[in-house]
Short mmCIF file of C-alpha atoms and ligand atoms in Angstrom, two decimals:
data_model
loop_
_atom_site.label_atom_id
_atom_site.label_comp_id
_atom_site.label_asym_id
_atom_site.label_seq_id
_atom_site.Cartn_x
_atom_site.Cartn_y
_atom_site.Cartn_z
CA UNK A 1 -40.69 0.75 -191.41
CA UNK A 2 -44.58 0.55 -191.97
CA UNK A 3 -44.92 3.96 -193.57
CA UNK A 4 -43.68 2.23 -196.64
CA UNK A 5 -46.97 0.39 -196.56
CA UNK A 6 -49.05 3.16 -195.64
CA UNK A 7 -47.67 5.54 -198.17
CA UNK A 8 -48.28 2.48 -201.02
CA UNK A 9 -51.88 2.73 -200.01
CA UNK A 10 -51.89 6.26 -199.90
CA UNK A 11 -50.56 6.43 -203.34
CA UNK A 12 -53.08 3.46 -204.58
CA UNK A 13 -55.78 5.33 -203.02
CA UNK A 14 -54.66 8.67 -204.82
CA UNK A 15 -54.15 7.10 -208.11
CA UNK A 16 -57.74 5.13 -208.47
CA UNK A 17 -59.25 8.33 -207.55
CA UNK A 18 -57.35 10.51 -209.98
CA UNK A 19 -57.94 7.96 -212.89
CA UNK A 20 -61.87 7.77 -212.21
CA UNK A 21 -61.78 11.91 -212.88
CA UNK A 22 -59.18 11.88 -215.27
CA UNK A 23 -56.87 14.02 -213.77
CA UNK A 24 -53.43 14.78 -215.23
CA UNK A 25 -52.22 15.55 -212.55
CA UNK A 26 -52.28 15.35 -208.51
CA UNK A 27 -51.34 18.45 -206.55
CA UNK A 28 -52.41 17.97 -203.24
CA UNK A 29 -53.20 15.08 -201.03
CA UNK A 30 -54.79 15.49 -197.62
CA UNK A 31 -54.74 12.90 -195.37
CA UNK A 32 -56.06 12.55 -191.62
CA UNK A 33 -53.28 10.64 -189.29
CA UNK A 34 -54.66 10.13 -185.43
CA UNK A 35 -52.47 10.70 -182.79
CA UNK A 36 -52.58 7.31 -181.68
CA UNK A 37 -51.34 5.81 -184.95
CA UNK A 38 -47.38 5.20 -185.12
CA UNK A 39 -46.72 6.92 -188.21
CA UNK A 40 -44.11 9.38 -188.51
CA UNK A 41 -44.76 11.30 -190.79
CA UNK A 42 -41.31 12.17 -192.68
CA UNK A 43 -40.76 9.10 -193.12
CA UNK A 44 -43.83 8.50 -194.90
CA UNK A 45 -43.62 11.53 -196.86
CA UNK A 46 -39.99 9.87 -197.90
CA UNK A 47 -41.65 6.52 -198.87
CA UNK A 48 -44.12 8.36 -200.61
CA UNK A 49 -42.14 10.43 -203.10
CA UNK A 50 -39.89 7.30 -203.92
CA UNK A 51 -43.05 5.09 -204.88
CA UNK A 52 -44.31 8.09 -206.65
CA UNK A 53 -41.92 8.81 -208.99
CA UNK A 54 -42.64 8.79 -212.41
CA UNK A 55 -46.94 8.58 -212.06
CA UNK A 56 -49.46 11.63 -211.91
CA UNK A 57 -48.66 11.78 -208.39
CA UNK A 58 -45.07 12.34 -208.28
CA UNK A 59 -45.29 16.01 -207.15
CA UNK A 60 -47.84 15.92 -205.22
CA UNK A 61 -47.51 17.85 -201.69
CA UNK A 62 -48.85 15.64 -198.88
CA UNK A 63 -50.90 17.42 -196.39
CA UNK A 64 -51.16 15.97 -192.93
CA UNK A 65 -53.88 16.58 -190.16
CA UNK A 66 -53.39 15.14 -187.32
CA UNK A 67 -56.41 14.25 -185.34
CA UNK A 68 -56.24 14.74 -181.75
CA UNK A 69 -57.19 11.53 -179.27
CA UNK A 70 -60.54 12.10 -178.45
CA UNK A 71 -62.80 9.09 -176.03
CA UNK A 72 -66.14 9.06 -174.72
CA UNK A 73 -67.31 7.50 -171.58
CA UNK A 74 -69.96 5.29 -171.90
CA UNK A 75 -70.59 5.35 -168.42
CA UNK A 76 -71.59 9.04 -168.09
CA UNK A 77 -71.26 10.12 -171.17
CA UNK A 78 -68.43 13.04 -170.94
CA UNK A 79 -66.10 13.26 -174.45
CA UNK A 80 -62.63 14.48 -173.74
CA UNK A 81 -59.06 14.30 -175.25
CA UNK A 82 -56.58 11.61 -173.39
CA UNK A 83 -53.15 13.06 -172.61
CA UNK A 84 -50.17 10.50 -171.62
CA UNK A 85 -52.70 8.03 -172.56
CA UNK A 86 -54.64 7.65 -169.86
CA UNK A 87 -57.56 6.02 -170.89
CA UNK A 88 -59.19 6.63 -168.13
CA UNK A 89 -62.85 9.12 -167.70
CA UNK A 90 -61.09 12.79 -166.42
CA UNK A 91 -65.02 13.65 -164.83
CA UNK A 92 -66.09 10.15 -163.18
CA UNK A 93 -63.03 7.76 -162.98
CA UNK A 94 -64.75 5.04 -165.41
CA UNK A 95 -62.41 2.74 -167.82
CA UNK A 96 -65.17 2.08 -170.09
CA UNK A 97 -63.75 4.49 -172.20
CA UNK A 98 -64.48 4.23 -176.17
CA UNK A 99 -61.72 6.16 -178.83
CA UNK A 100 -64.08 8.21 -181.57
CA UNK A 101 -60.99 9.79 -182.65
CA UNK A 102 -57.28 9.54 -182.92
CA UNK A 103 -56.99 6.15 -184.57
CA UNK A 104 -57.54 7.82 -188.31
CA UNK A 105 -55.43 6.89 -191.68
CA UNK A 106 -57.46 8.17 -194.44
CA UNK A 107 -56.99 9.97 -197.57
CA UNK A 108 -59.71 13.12 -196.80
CA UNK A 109 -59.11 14.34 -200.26
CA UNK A 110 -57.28 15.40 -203.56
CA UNK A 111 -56.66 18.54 -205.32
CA UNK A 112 -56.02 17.83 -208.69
CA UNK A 113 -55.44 19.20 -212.12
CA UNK B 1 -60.76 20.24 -209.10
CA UNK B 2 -61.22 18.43 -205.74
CA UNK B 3 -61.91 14.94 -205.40
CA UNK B 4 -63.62 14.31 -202.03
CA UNK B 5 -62.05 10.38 -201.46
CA UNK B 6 -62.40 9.68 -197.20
CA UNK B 7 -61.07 6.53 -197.80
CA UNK B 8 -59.06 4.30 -195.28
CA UNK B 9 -55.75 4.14 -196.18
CA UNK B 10 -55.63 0.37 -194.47
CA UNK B 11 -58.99 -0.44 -195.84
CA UNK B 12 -57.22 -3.15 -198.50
CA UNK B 13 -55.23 -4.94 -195.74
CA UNK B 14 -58.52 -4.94 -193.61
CA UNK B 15 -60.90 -6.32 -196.05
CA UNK B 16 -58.56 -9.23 -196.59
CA UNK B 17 -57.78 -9.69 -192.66
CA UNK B 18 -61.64 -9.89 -192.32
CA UNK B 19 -61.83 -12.61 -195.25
CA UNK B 20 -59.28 -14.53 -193.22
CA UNK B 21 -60.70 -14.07 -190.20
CA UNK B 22 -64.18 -15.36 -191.09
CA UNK B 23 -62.17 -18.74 -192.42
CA UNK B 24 -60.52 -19.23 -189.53
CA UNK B 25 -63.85 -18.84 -187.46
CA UNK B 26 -65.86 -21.70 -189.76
CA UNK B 27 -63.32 -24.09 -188.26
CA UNK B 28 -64.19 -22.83 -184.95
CA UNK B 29 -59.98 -21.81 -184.83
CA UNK B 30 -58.95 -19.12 -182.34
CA UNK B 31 -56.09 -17.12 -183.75
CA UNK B 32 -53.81 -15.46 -181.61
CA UNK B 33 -51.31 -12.47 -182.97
CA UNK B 34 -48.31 -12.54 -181.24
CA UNK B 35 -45.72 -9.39 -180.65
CA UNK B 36 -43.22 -7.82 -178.88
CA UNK B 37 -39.40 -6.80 -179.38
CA UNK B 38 -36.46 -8.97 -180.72
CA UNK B 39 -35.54 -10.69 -177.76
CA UNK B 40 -38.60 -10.22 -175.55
CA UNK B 41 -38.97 -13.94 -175.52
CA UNK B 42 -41.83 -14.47 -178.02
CA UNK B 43 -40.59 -17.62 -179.30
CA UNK B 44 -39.42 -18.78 -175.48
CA UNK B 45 -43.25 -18.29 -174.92
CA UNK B 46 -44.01 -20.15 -177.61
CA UNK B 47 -42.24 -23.12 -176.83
CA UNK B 48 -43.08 -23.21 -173.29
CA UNK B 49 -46.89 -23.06 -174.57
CA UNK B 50 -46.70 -25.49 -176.85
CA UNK B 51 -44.97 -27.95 -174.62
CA UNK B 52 -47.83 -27.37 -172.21
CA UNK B 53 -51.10 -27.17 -174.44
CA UNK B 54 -50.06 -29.85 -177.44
CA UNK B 55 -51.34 -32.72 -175.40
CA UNK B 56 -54.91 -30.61 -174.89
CA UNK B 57 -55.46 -28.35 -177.68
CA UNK B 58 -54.30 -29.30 -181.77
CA UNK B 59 -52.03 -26.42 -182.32
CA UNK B 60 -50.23 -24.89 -185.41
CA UNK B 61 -47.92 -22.15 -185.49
CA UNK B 62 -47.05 -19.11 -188.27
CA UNK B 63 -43.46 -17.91 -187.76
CA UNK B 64 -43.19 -14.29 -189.63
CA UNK B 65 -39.23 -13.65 -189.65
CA UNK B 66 -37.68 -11.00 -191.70
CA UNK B 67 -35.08 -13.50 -193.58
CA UNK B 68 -34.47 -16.39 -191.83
CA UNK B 69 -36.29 -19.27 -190.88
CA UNK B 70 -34.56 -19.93 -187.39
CA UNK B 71 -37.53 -19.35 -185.46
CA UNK B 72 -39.61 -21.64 -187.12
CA UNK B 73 -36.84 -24.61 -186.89
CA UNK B 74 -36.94 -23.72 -183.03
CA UNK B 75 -40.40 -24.47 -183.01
CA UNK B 76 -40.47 -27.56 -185.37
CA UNK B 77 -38.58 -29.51 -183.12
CA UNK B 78 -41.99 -29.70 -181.01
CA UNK B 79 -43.84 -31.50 -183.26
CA UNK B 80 -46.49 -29.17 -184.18
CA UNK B 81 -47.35 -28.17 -187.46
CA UNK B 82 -45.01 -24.62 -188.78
CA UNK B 83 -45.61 -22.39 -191.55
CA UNK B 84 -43.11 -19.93 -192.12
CA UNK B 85 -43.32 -16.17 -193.75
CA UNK B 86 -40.25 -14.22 -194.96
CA UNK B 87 -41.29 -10.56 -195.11
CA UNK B 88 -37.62 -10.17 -196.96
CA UNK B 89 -36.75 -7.68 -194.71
CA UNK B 90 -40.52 -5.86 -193.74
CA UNK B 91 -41.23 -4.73 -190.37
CA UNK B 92 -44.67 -6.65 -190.02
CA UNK B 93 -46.90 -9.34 -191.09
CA UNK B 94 -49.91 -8.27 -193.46
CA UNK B 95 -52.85 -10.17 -193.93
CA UNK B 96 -51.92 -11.16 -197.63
CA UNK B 97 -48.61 -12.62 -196.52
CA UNK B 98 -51.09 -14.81 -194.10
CA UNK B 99 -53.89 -15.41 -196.47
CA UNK B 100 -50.60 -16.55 -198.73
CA UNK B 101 -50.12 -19.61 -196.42
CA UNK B 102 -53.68 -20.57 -195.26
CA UNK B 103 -53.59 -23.82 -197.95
CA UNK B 104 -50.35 -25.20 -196.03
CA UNK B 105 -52.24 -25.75 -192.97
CA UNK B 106 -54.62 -28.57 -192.25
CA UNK B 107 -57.51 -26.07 -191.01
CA UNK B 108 -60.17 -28.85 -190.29
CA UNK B 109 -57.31 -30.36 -187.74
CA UNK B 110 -56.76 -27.41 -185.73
CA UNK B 111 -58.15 -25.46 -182.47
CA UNK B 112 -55.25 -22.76 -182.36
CA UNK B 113 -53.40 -21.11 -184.59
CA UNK B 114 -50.48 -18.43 -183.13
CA UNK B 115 -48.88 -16.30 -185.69
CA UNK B 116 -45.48 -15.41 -184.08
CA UNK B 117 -45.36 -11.63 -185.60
CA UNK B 118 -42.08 -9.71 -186.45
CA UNK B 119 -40.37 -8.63 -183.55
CA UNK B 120 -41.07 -5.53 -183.57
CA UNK B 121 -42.70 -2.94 -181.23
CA UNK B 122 -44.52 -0.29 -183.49
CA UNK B 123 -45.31 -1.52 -187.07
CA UNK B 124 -47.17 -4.80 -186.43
CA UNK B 125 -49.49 -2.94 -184.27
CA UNK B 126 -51.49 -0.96 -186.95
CA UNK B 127 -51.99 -4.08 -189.19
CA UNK B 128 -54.61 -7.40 -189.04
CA UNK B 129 -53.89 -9.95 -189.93
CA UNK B 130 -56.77 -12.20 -189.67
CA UNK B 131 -56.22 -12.63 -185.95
CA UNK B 132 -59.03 -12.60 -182.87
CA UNK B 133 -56.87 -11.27 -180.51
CA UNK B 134 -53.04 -9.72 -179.78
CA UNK B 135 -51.33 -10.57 -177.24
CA UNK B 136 -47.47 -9.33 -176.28
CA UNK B 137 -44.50 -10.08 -174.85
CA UNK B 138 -42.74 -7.52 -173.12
CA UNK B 139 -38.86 -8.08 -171.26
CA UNK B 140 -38.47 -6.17 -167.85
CA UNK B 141 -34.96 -5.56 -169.80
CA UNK B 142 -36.32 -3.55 -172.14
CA UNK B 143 -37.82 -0.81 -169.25
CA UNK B 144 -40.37 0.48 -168.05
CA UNK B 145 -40.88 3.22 -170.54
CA UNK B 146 -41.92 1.25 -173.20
CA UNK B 147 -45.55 1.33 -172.78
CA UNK B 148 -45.67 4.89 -172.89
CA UNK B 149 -43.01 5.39 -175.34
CA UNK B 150 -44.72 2.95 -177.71
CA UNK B 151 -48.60 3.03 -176.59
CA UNK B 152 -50.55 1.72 -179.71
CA UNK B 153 -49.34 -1.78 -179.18
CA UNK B 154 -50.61 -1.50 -175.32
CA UNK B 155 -54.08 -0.36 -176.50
CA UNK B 156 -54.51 -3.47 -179.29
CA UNK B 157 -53.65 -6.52 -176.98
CA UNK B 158 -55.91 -8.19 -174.80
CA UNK B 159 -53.03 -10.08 -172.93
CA UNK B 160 -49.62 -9.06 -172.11
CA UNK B 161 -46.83 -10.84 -170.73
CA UNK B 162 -44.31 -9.30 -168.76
CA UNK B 163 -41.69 -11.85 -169.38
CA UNK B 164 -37.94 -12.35 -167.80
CA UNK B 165 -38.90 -11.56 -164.41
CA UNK B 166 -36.21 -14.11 -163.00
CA UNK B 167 -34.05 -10.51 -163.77
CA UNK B 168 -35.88 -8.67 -162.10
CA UNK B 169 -32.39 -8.74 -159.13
CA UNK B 170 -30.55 -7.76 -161.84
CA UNK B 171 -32.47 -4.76 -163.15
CA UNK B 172 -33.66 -1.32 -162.17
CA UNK B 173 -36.93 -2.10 -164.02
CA UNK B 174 -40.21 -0.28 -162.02
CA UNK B 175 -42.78 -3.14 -161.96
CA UNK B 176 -45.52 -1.57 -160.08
CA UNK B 177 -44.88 1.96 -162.51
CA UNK B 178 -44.85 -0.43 -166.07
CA UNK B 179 -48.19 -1.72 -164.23
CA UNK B 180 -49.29 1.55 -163.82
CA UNK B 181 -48.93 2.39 -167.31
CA UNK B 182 -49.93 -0.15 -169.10
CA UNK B 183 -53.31 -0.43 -167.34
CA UNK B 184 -53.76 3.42 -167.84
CA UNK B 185 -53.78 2.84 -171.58
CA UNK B 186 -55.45 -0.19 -171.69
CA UNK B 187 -57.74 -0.88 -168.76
CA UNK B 188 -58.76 -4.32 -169.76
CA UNK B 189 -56.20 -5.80 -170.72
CA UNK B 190 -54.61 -9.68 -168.81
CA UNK B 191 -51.32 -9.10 -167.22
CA UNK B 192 -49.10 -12.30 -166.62
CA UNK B 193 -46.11 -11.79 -164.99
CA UNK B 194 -43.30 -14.40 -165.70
CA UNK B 195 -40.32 -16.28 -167.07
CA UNK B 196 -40.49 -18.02 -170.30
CA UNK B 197 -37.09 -19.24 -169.51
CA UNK B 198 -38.37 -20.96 -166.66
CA UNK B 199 -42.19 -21.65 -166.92
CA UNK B 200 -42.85 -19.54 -163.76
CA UNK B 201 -46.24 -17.52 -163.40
CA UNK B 202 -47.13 -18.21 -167.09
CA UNK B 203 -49.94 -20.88 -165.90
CA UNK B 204 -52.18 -17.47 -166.01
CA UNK B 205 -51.57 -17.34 -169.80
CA UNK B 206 -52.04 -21.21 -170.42
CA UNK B 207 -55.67 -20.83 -168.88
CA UNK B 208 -56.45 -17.31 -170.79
CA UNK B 209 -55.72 -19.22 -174.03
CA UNK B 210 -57.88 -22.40 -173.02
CA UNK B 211 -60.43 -20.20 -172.10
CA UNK B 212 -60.07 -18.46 -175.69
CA UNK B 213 -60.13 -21.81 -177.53
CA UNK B 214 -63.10 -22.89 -175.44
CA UNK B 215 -65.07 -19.49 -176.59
CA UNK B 216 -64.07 -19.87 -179.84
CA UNK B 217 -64.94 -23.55 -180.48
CA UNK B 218 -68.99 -22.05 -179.13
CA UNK B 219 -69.22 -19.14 -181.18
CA UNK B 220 -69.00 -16.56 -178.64
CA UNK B 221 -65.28 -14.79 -180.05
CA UNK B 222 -66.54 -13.13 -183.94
CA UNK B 223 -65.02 -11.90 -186.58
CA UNK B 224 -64.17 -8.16 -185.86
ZN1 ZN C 301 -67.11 9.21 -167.15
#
């Protein structure tokens, strides 16, 4: 189970930042997740509050976006979302296809006390 | 207060994957990331390609295994050089688990280097681990749903191997609808269909990863 690793950064991520403004305390934590990342996101939640417990972060509330699966053809230049992921250009056929989103794991940012 | 942070929750593992990376590129090694299920035949694949390539290319071989070193006795039996990692029960290899064993190989000796990841078909995709390329190992007996069910892995390899095909009698497995698939996710990537069990069709892989080697060895494969 990777989220374990994912929520570790998350929570080494959250803490640095908290410490640098002296926060006492982290409320929220907003994070970006692409739809073409394999996180599920209970489970990370789950991993999270256990390697929480007992810092600044423990209560925080984690807030997910997730970022839909967006391409653009380089070949004529059309952006669209992928669906069953087909990477493949809906307008002109073209495989030369490049993701600008979906593949996101970032902490956006904190709300903190 | 808000604290504005946009940082990449992977960004440690990536930093050190890149530091690795660029170490195994001053020796001119190409590094190959190797996944797929338990039981897909990644280690099968592994010994066939070592039995082939050891004579041609000076090979080494990282075994990541959750608790047991089996895998890496397997493969020590072939004479190349093994390194194993215990992840003690994690789901994937992470670049400091590889940067952990880079002094127990002989880097100046070496042209390849596979690291034979966790079997595993999800976790091991999101993480470097130093690597130029993945490639995979998918078993017809595993079905033909599994590129869609599980398409990240699909997307990040440049090669896969559709391995056990001397089932395919045996099987209700949809070869030209797992084609279809996986090409619709990833476009470019190398097919090889075959059986690791019996060497058949894999000659398609052996000349993908001379060809890799070759590129390496001139500079024209760099550090992502
Ligand atoms: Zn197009």
């Amino acid at each position: 189970m990777h989220e374990m690793a994912i929520a570790q950064g998350i929570l080494d991520i959250t803490l640095d930042n908290a410490a640098q403004s002296d926060a006492k305390k982290v409320i929220t934590i907003k994070l970006l997740v692409g739809q073409m990342t394999e996180v599920e996101p209970e489970a990370m939640r789950f991993c999270f509050s256990a390697l929480a417990e007992g810092t600044i972060a423990a209560k925080a509330e984690l807030k997910i976006k997730i970022v839909p699966l967006v391409v653009y053809c380089q070949d004529c230049g059309r952006k669209f979302v992928i669906e069953r992921y087909r990477f493949l250009c809906s307008a002109c056929g073209s495989a030369n296809v490049k993701i600008i989103s979906g593949r996101e794991l970032q902490v956006e940012y904190l709300e903190v006390d | 207060m808000e604290i504005q942070v946009m940082e990449n929750i992977l960004s440690k593992n990536d930093k050190i994957a890149a530091e690795i990376n660029a170490i195994f590129s001053s020796h001119g090694i190409f590094v190959l990331n190797l996944l797929g299920s338990p039981g897909s035949g990644k280690t099968s694949l592994l010994e066939q390609t070592i039995m082939t390539l050891k004579g041609d290319i000076r090979m080494a071989v990282i075994e990541g295994d959750l608790f047991t070193s089996k895998d890496a006795d397997r493969i020590a039996r072939y004479g190349v050089p093994v390194v194993q990692i215990n992840t003690s029960g994690g789901c994937h290899l992470d670049a400091t688990m590889v940067k952990g064993v880079l002094d127990k190989l002989a880097l100046a000796t070496l042209d390849l280097i596979i690291i034979e990841n966790v079997g595993n078909l999800i976790c091991p995709a999101e993480f470097n681990i130093g690597e130029d390329v993945k490639a995979m190992v998918l078993s017809i007996t595993e079905g033909e749903d599994k590129p869609l069910k599980y398409p990240l892995m699909f997307k990040q390899a440049s090669i896969a191997v559709l391995n056990k095909i001397d089932l395919l009698p045996y099987t209700s497995f949809d070869m030209a609808a797992a084609t279809e698939d996986i090409l619709s996710i990833n476009p470019k990537i190398g097919l090889v269909v075959a059986s690791c069990r019996s060497g058949e069709g894999l000659n398609g892989w052996y000349e993908w990863i001379k060809q890799q080697v070759i590129n390496k060895k001139a500079g024209r494969i760099g550090c992502k």
